């Protein structure tokens, strides 16, 4: 096997969704934007649909169109970017539900597709998408007359339960939506973990389903096994890789493994990252190249055939920390070159 294998455990994925759902008394959707956080939106969404998920969210109408082909006519497919210019046919033909996020989008939607489903996105402080309180006051009668499926907003700091922004956004969301009789949604993964007050009628977890933080109890979903191309002896004082950044301080064995930054093993991980061989930790050494990485395997009893970069011993968040980023970016960076294997 010459290429690295990305294993996606759909049973673990479904288990994570169920565990998040079980923390609430409301409906739970699944966010499958960015190709299901890099793990394959079609496979991920079909597994979740089989497990009873009926509502999905993606970022763009194009993603929604492709998801509709994968899921068939029944599930609700919601679009975070709303109804953008040029999206009308796709929204209409594939029965997508845009989360309208500006007065312009409302006008476009009500004029082009009167009676077609939509939700409304409200800004409660993140200042990314959605109507602000004054705009919402001005248009809410018109919007409510068209029967929105949901009123939603998004938390900026939900991964930090102590952050005062959470309570502020919650209060703003309530002020903007209390008593309107429309289903409400505020929480993504982080918001679910903040507790009941944040759950409303529908939650929208993404990262927790894929096994990432802040869902500490998540089962690992992604496994990455990378084959060794070659093992060589390196004498004390010799260097490995571009720019000579690693020098052997003892006679060493160095394995060159078949993955690199083109596969999403971010170059910024540099020498802060580790991999595992049969549970034993081995240091990544030298610069990460486009297609190859050096690993110090001196302390192993035998030359390894391959190494584990993601799996039971190392989570996406551990790798993310090595690169100074978050699990979301590790997952969505995983490359197209891997052999993908789906379990379950
Ligand atoms: C991405 C996203 C989610 C899912 O967030 P996670 O942190 O991955 O659970 C939910 N709502 C909105 C608006 C998003 O953009």
Tab-separated table of N, CA, C and O in Angstrom, residues 147 156 171 223 232 282 290 293 338:
chain	number	residue	atom	x	y	z
A	147	UNK	N	-43.886	32.722	7.404
A	147	UNK	CA	-43.658	31.447	8.118
A	147	UNK	C	-42.251	30.875	8.044
A	147	UNK	O	-42.029	29.804	7.472
A	156	UNK	N	-20.207	33.156	19.489
A	156	UNK	CA	-18.808	33.428	19.123
A	156	UNK	C	-17.812	32.744	20.044
A	156	UNK	O	-16.684	32.455	19.636
A	171	UNK	N	-28.981	36.451	26.004
A	171	UNK	CA	-29.975	37.472	26.360
A	171	UNK	C	-30.449	38.227	25.122
A	171	UNK	O	-31.646	38.476	24.940
A	223	UNK	N	-9.096	8.177	11.549
A	223	UNK	CA	-7.819	7.495	11.780
A	223	UNK	C	-6.941	7.695	10.560
A	223	UNK	O	-7.435	7.659	9.425
A	232	UNK	N	16.366	4.666	7.185
A	232	UNK	CA	17.815	4.787	6.959
A	232	UNK	C	18.545	5.053	8.264
A	232	UNK	O	17.968	5.555	9.223
A	282	UNK	N	6.744	8.264	18.556
A	282	UNK	CA	7.961	8.572	17.801
A	282	UNK	C	7.887	10.021	17.331
A	282	UNK	O	6.845	10.479	16.853
A	290	UNK	N	6.355	18.394	1.188
A	290	UNK	CA	5.044	18.303	0.539
A	290	UNK	C	4.456	16.897	0.636
A	290	UNK	O	3.273	16.732	0.921
A	293	UNK	N	7.631	12.988	5.350
A	293	UNK	CA	7.963	13.471	6.688
A	293	UNK	C	8.973	12.495	7.290
A	293	UNK	O	8.843	11.279	7.108
A	338	UNK	N	-5.462	10.553	0.091
A	338	UNK	CA	-5.593	9.383	0.947
A	338	UNK	C	-6.523	8.348	0.345
A	338	UNK	O	-7.507	8.680	-0.307
